[in-house]
Amino acid sequence: MTAENPTGPLGGHLDDDDFPAYTMGRAAEMLGTTQGFLRAIGEARLITPLRSEGGHRRYSRYQLRIAARARELVDQGTPIEAACRIVILEDQLEEAQRINAEHRRAAEAANPTAAA
């Protein structure tokens, strides 16, 4: 088995943050929360788990990080709907900052004398 041609039940998904590898029960256990909490943040549209062929919810590592942040806020007393909105806004801000940094680097590469 090589890195270019992975085999096994996960294929090449061991490093894929978006691969839905975790069942609802395992996700709740990892987060130290309840399955009801995961359903609630799903209903609030913070995360949308993929469904297995049998219809069971499956979560990715990225979704678990998002859910963990929402749980931190809820544990601090923030209502779940507000916590979900805060996490969404934090995620959007992070993405906008990443895009801005890419544009800044591209502009500096196109015109290196202006950056000095």
N, CA and C atoms as an extended XYZ file, in Angstrom:
348
Properties=species:S:1:pos:R:3:atomname:S:1:resname:S:1:resid:I:1 pbc="F F F"
N         0.855       -1.183        0.000 N   MET     1
C         0.000        0.000        0.000 CA  MET     1
C         0.892        1.234        0.000 C   MET     1
N         0.645        2.152       -0.934 N   THR     2
C         1.429        3.377       -1.025 CA  THR     2
C         0.525        4.581       -0.829 C   THR     2
N         1.123        5.734       -0.613 N   ALA     3
C         0.350        6.960       -0.434 CA  ALA     3
C        -0.420        7.320       -1.698 C   ALA     3
N         0.148        6.964       -2.863 N   GLU     4
C        -0.514        7.290       -4.126 CA  GLU     4
C        -1.692        6.365       -4.406 C   GLU     4
N        -1.667        5.165       -3.830 N   ASN     5
C        -2.698        4.170       -4.110 CA  ASN     5
C        -3.170        3.540       -2.797 C   ASN     5
N        -3.837        4.314       -1.941 N   PRO     6
C        -4.262        3.754       -0.667 CA  PRO     6
C        -5.365        2.723       -0.846 C   PRO     6
N        -5.358        1.731        0.005 N   THR     7
C        -6.408        0.720       -0.013 CA  THR     7
C        -6.980        0.603        1.385 C   THR     7
N        -7.979       -0.220        1.533 N   GLY     8
C        -8.585       -0.405        2.839 CA  GLY     8
C        -9.950        0.251        2.884 C   GLY     8
N       -10.622        0.146        4.021 N   PRO     9
C       -12.004        0.620        4.115 CA  PRO     9
C       -12.158        2.127        3.944 C   PRO     9
N       -11.139        2.901        4.267 N   LEU    10
C       -11.249        4.354        4.133 CA  LEU    10
C       -10.670        4.866        2.827 C   LEU    10
N       -10.075        4.007        2.038 N   GLY    11
C        -9.471        4.466        0.793 CA  GLY    11
C        -8.410        5.495        1.099 C   GLY    11
N        -8.504        6.660        0.506 N   GLY    12
C        -7.545        7.730        0.748 CA  GLY    12
C        -8.098        8.812        1.639 C   GLY    12
N        -9.026        8.484        2.528 N   HIS    13
C        -9.738        9.502        3.289 CA  HIS    13
C        -9.178        9.785        4.676 C   HIS    13
N        -8.073        9.184        5.059 N   LEU    14
C        -7.554        9.397        6.403 CA  LEU    14
C        -7.199       10.853        6.673 C   LEU    14
N        -6.762       11.586        5.677 N   ASP    15
C        -6.385       12.981        5.852 CA  ASP    15
C        -7.455       13.952        5.368 C   ASP    15
N        -8.619       13.450        4.998 N   ASP    16
C        -9.683       14.276        4.437 CA  ASP    16
C       -10.580       14.798        5.551 C   ASP    16
N       -10.495       16.105        5.848 N   ASP    17
C       -11.311       16.727        6.900 CA  ASP    17
C       -12.798       16.714        6.587 C   ASP    17
N       -13.154       16.548        5.323 N   ASP    18
C       -14.559       16.597        4.921 CA  ASP    18
C       -15.191       15.212        4.745 C   ASP    18
N       -14.414       14.161        4.974 N   PHE    19
C       -14.947       12.810        4.819 CA  PHE    19
C       -15.841       12.482        6.016 C   PHE    19
N       -17.089       12.072        5.776 N   PRO    20
C       -18.023       11.791        6.880 CA  PRO    20
C       -17.736       10.438        7.538 C   PRO    20
N       -16.765       10.415        8.420 N   ALA    21
C       -16.278        9.163        8.982 CA  ALA    21
C       -16.920        8.786       10.309 C   ALA    21
N       -17.612        9.713       10.964 N   TYR    22
C       -18.070        9.471       12.326 CA  TYR    22
C       -19.587        9.362       12.419 C   TYR    22
N       -20.052        8.325       13.099 N   THR    23
C       -21.481        8.176       13.350 CA  THR    23
C       -21.916        9.207       14.379 C   THR    23
N       -23.213        9.405       14.500 N   MET    24
C       -23.722       10.356       15.477 CA  MET    24
C       -23.298        9.978       16.896 C   MET    24
N       -23.384        8.712       17.225 N   GLY    25
C       -23.002        8.269       18.564 CA  GLY    25
C       -21.541        8.533       18.852 C   GLY    25
N       -20.688        8.206       17.896 N   ARG    26
C       -19.245        8.431       18.081 CA  ARG    26
C       -18.938        9.925       18.134 C   ARG    26
N       -19.588       10.710       17.297 N   ALA    27
C       -19.367       12.161       17.294 CA  ALA    27
C       -19.764       12.754       18.640 C   ALA    27
N       -20.920       12.359       19.161 N   ALA    28
C       -21.377       12.872       20.456 CA  ALA    28
C       -20.397       12.475       21.557 C   ALA    28
N       -19.927       11.240       21.503 N   GLU    29
C       -18.956       10.770       22.493 CA  GLU    29
C       -17.662       11.582       22.423 C   GLU    29
N       -17.162       11.819       21.227 N   MET    30
C       -15.919       12.574       21.054 CA  MET    30
C       -16.053       14.004       21.561 C   MET    30
N       -17.231       14.596       21.371 N   LEU    31
C       -17.471       15.980       21.790 CA  LEU    31
C       -17.883       16.081       23.253 C   LEU    31
N       -18.213       14.961       23.865 N   GLY    32
C       -18.682       14.986       25.242 CA  GLY    32
C       -20.055       15.627       25.355 C   GLY    32
N       -20.889       15.370       24.387 N   THR    33
C       -22.220       15.959       24.352 CA  THR    33
C       -23.247       14.883       24.058 C   THR    33
N       -24.459       15.294       23.800 N   THR    34
C       -25.522       14.333       23.509 CA  THR    34
C       -25.823       14.312       22.015 C   THR    34
N       -26.489       13.263       21.589 N   GLN    35
C       -26.935       13.204       20.211 CA  GLN    35
C       -27.979       14.279       19.954 C   GLN    35
N       -28.750       14.621       20.969 N   GLY    36
C       -29.737       15.695       20.846 CA  GLY    36
C       -29.086       17.025       20.520 C   GLY    36
N       -27.909       17.289       21.094 N   PHE    37
C       -27.186       18.522       20.778 CA  PHE    37
C       -26.813       18.539       19.302 C   PHE    37
N       -26.326       17.419       18.796 N   LEU    38
C       -25.959       17.350       17.377 CA  LEU    38
C       -27.187       17.546       16.489 C   LEU    38
N       -28.318       16.969       16.891 N   ARG    39
C       -29.548       17.190       16.123 CA  ARG    39
C       -29.935       18.670       16.153 C   ARG    39
N       -29.802       19.308       17.324 N   ALA    40
C       -30.189       20.713       17.474 CA  ALA    40
C       -29.337       21.628       16.603 C   ALA    40
N       -28.026       21.394       16.544 N   ILE    41
C       -27.205       22.267       15.704 CA  ILE    41
C       -27.425       21.955       14.232 C   ILE    41
N       -27.874       20.747       13.942 N   GLY    42
C       -28.276       20.420       12.572 CA  GLY    42
C       -29.551       21.155       12.201 C   GLY    42
N       -30.506       21.191       13.114 N   GLU    43
C       -31.759       21.909       12.866 CA  GLU    43
C       -31.526       23.411       12.737 C   GLU    43
N       -30.509       23.917       13.457 N   ALA    44
C       -30.157       25.338       13.366 CA  ALA    44
C       -29.311       25.621       12.129 C   ALA    44
N       -29.046       24.584       11.346 N   ARG    45
C       -28.293       24.657       10.086 CA  ARG    45
C       -26.838       25.090       10.263 C   ARG    45
N       -26.282       24.781       11.433 N   LEU    46
C       -24.858       25.040       11.618 CA  LEU    46
C       -24.058       24.018       10.825 C   LEU    46
N       -24.445       22.775       10.919 N   ILE    47
C       -23.813       21.711       10.142 CA  ILE    47
C       -24.914       20.850        9.543 C   ILE    47
N       -24.610       20.261        8.412 N   THR    48
C       -25.545       19.340        7.765 CA  THR    48
C       -24.807       18.031        7.559 C   THR    48
N       -25.052       17.066        8.451 N   PRO    49
C       -24.349       15.797        8.294 CA  PRO    49
C       -24.795       15.070        7.037 C   PRO    49
N       -23.877       14.339        6.472 N   LEU    50
C       -24.241       13.482        5.349 CA  LEU    50
C       -24.968       12.270        5.899 C   LEU    50
N       -25.661       11.584        5.044 N   ARG    51
C       -26.407       10.401        5.466 CA  ARG    51
C       -25.797        9.153        4.842 C   ARG    51
N       -25.716        8.104        5.639 N   SER    52
C       -25.241        6.821        5.121 CA  SER    52
C       -26.340        6.230        4.241 C   SER    52
N       -26.037        5.126        3.589 N   GLU    53
C       -27.043        4.469        2.755 CA  GLU    53
C       -28.266        4.082        3.579 C   GLU    53
N       -28.060        3.809        4.862 N   GLY    54
C       -29.165        3.450        5.745 CA  GLY    54
C       -29.878        4.650        6.344 C   GLY    54
N       -29.430        5.872        6.001 N   GLY    55
C       -30.080        7.074        6.487 CA  GLY    55
C       -29.518        7.624        7.786 C   GLY    55
N       -28.426        7.042        8.283 N   HIS    56
C       -27.832        7.501        9.536 CA  HIS    56
C       -26.925        8.709        9.298 C   HIS    56
N       -26.926        9.622       10.261 N   ARG    57
C       -26.080       10.820       10.149 CA  ARG    57
C       -24.611       10.433       10.286 C   ARG    57
N       -23.775       11.063        9.448 N   ARG    58
C       -22.327       10.856        9.478 CA  ARG    58
C       -21.651       12.224        9.479 C   ARG    58
N       -20.645       12.389       10.333 N   TYR    59
C       -19.989       13.678       10.531 CA  TYR    59
C       -18.521       13.621       10.130 C   TYR    59
N       -18.034       14.738        9.620 N   SER    60
C       -16.618       14.870        9.251 CA  SER    60
C       -15.853       15.524       10.406 C   SER    60
N       -14.539       15.478       10.324 N   ARG    61
C       -13.713       16.146       11.343 CA  ARG    61
C       -13.962       17.649       11.335 C   ARG    61
N       -14.140       18.234       10.155 N   TYR    62
C       -14.430       19.664       10.070 CA  TYR    62
C       -15.739       19.971       10.804 C   TYR    62
N       -16.766       19.173       10.579 N   GLN    63
C       -18.041       19.390       11.249 CA  GLN    63
C       -17.909       19.224       12.758 C   GLN    63
N       -17.074       18.304       13.192 N   LEU    64
C       -16.866       18.112       14.631 CA  LEU    64
C       -16.169       19.319       15.244 C   LEU    64
N       -15.243       19.940       14.526 N   ARG    65
C       -14.601       21.158       15.045 CA  ARG    65
C       -15.622       22.283       15.187 C   ARG    65
N       -16.497       22.413       14.195 N   ILE    66
C       -17.551       23.434       14.243 CA  ILE    66
C       -18.487       23.154       15.429 C   ILE    66
N       -18.884       21.904       15.580 N   ALA    67
C       -19.775       21.524       16.678 CA  ALA    67
C       -19.111       21.758       18.036 C   ALA    67
N       -17.808       21.494       18.130 N   ALA    68
C       -17.090       21.716       19.386 CA  ALA    68
C       -17.085       23.191       19.756 C   ALA    68
N       -16.917       24.058       18.768 N   ARG    69
C       -16.938       25.507       19.041 CA  ARG    69
C       -18.333       25.928       19.513 C   ARG    69
N       -19.376       25.404       18.884 N   ALA    70
C       -20.738       25.722       19.314 CA  ALA    70
C       -20.964       25.228       20.740 C   ALA    70
N       -20.454       24.061       21.046 N   ARG    71
C       -20.622       23.533       22.408 CA  ARG    71
C       -19.920       24.421       23.428 C   ARG    71
N       -18.729       24.937       23.103 N   GLU    72
C       -18.036       25.863       24.012 CA  GLU    72
C       -18.927       27.051       24.342 C   GLU    72
N       -19.531       27.625       23.308 N   LEU    73
C       -20.378       28.800       23.512 CA  LEU    73
C       -21.622       28.456       24.333 C   LEU    73
N       -22.232       27.330       24.035 N   VAL    74
C       -23.423       26.907       24.788 CA  VAL    74
C       -23.046       26.645       26.248 C   VAL    74
N       -21.902       26.026       26.469 N   ASP    75
C       -21.446       25.762       27.838 CA  ASP    75
C       -21.201       27.056       28.609 C   ASP    75
N       -20.922       28.149       27.894 N   GLN    76
C       -20.709       29.457       28.525 CA  GLN    76
C       -22.026       30.206       28.739 C   GLN    76
N       -23.141       29.582       28.346 N   GLY    77
C       -24.444       30.180       28.588 CA  GLY    77
C       -25.097       30.826       27.373 C   GLY    77
N       -24.490       30.717       26.217 N   THR    78
C       -25.062       31.289       24.997 CA  THR    78
C       -26.187       30.377       24.499 C   THR    78
N       -27.339       30.937       24.170 N   PRO    79
C       -28.404       30.098       23.598 CA  PRO    79
C       -27.918       29.419       22.322 C   PRO    79
N       -28.416       28.231       22.059 N   ILE    80
C       -27.909       27.420       20.946 CA  ILE    80
C       -28.053       28.133       19.601 C   ILE    80
N       -29.170       28.827       19.381 N   GLU    81
C       -29.355       29.531       18.103 CA  GLU    81
C       -28.315       30.635       17.943 C   GLU    81
N       -28.046       31.369       19.025 N   ALA    82
C       -27.038       32.437       18.977 CA  ALA    82
C       -25.645       31.845       18.795 C   ALA    82
N       -25.369       30.737       19.481 N   ALA    83
C       -24.064       30.085       19.350 CA  ALA    83
C       -23.826       29.654       17.911 C   ALA    83
N       -24.860       29.106       17.281 N   CYS    84
C       -24.729       28.679       15.886 CA  CYS    84
C       -24.454       29.877       14.984 C   CYS    84
N       -25.147       30.972       15.206 N   ARG    85
C       -24.940       32.175       14.389 CA  ARG    85
C       -23.524       32.723       14.578 C   ARG    85
N       -23.043       32.728       15.815 N   ILE    86
C       -21.682       33.203       16.100 CA  ILE    86
C       -20.662       32.341       15.368 C   ILE    86
N       -20.825       31.031       15.431 N   VAL    87
C       -19.876       30.121       14.770 CA  VAL    87
C       -19.900       30.325       13.262 C   VAL    87
N       -21.081       30.515       12.692 N   ILE    88
C       -21.190       30.776       11.249 CA  ILE    88
C       -20.451       32.058       10.889 C   ILE    88
N       -20.649       33.096       11.675 N   LEU    89
C       -19.983       34.375       11.396 CA  LEU    89
C       -18.471       34.261       11.569 C   LEU    89
N       -18.025       33.541       12.584 N   GLU    90
C       -16.585       33.325       12.770 CA  GLU    90
C       -15.988       32.600       11.568 C   GLU    90
N       -16.698       31.600       11.083 N   ASP    91
C       -16.229       30.822        9.937 CA  ASP    91
C       -16.169       31.701        8.682 C   ASP    91
N       -17.183       32.533        8.480 N   GLN    92
C       -17.200       33.434        7.322 CA  GLN    92
C       -16.076       34.459        7.414 C   GLN    92
N       -15.818       34.975        8.606 N   LEU    93
C       -14.734       35.937        8.781 CA  LEU    93
C       -13.389       35.290        8.477 C   LEU    93
N       -13.173       34.083        8.978 N   GLU    94
C       -11.920       33.377        8.709 CA  GLU    94
C       -11.707       33.167        7.210 C   GLU    94
N       -12.768       32.789        6.505 N   GLU    95
C       -12.678       32.583        5.057 CA  GLU    95
C       -12.386       33.892        4.337 C   GLU    95
N       -13.039       34.987        4.741 N   ALA    96
C       -12.800       36.297        4.113 CA  ALA    96
C       -11.354       36.744        4.353 C   ALA    96
N       -10.839       36.519        5.545 N   GLN    97
C        -9.454       36.893        5.832 CA  GLN    97
C        -8.478       36.067        4.993 C   GLN    97
N        -8.787       34.787        4.797 N   ARG    98
C        -7.936       33.936        3.959 CA  ARG    98
C        -7.926       34.431        2.522 C   ARG    98
N        -9.098       34.778        2.003 N   ILE    99
C        -9.206       35.276        0.626 CA  ILE    99
C        -8.470       36.607        0.488 C   ILE    99
N        -8.626       37.504        1.457 N   ASN   100
C        -7.929       38.792        1.420 CA  ASN   100
C        -6.418       38.602        1.412 C   ASN   100
N        -5.926       37.683        2.220 N   ALA   101
C        -4.489       37.413        2.259 CA  ALA   101
C        -3.994       36.879        0.920 C   ALA   101
N        -4.789       36.011        0.278 N   GLU   102
C        -4.415       35.505       -1.049 CA  GLU   102
C        -4.352       36.639       -2.067 C   GLU   102
N        -5.341       37.525       -2.047 N   HIS   103
C        -5.348       38.656       -2.979 CA  HIS   103
C        -4.162       39.589       -2.715 C   HIS   103
N        -3.850       39.793       -1.456 N   ARG   104
C        -2.715       40.652       -1.095 CA  ARG   104
C        -1.417       40.057       -1.617 C   ARG   104
N        -1.246       38.743       -1.425 N   ARG   105
C        -0.023       38.084       -1.916 CA  ARG   105
C         0.060       38.153       -3.438 C   ARG   105
N        -1.069       37.955       -4.124 N   ALA   106
C        -1.084       38.017       -5.587 CA  ALA   106
C        -0.748       39.418       -6.067 C   ALA   106
N        -1.281       40.433       -5.393 N   ALA   107
C        -1.000       41.819       -5.780 CA  ALA   107
C         0.467       42.159       -5.555 C   ALA   107
N         1.022       41.679       -4.455 N   GLU   108
C         2.438       41.936       -4.164 CA  GLU   108
C         3.339       41.227       -5.168 C   GLU   108
N         2.951       40.037       -5.583 N   ALA   109
C         3.730       39.295       -6.576 CA  ALA   109
C         3.668       39.959       -7.944 C   ALA   109
N         2.536       40.555       -8.267 N   ALA   110
C         2.360       41.220       -9.571 CA  ALA   110
C         3.100       42.563       -9.614 C   ALA   110
N         3.241       43.209       -8.465 N   ASN   111
C         3.848       44.525       -8.418 CA  ASN   111
C         4.744       44.620       -7.179 C   ASN   111
N         5.905       43.970       -7.202 N   PRO   112
C         6.769       43.909       -6.011 CA  PRO   112
C         7.312       45.266       -5.572 C   PRO   112
N         7.443       46.222       -6.435 N   THR   113
C         7.979       47.535       -6.039 CA  THR   113
C         6.976       48.325       -5.224 C   THR   113
N         5.692       48.134       -5.441 N   ALA   114
C         4.653       48.858       -4.680 CA  ALA   114
C         4.603       48.362       -3.238 C   ALA   114
N         4.988       47.114       -2.992 N   ALA   115
C         4.936       46.542       -1.645 CA  ALA   115
C         6.070       47.096       -0.781 C   ALA   115
N         7.135       47.566       -1.385 N   ALA   116
C         8.304       48.032       -0.624 CA  ALA   116
C         8.155       49.393       -0.051 C   ALA   116
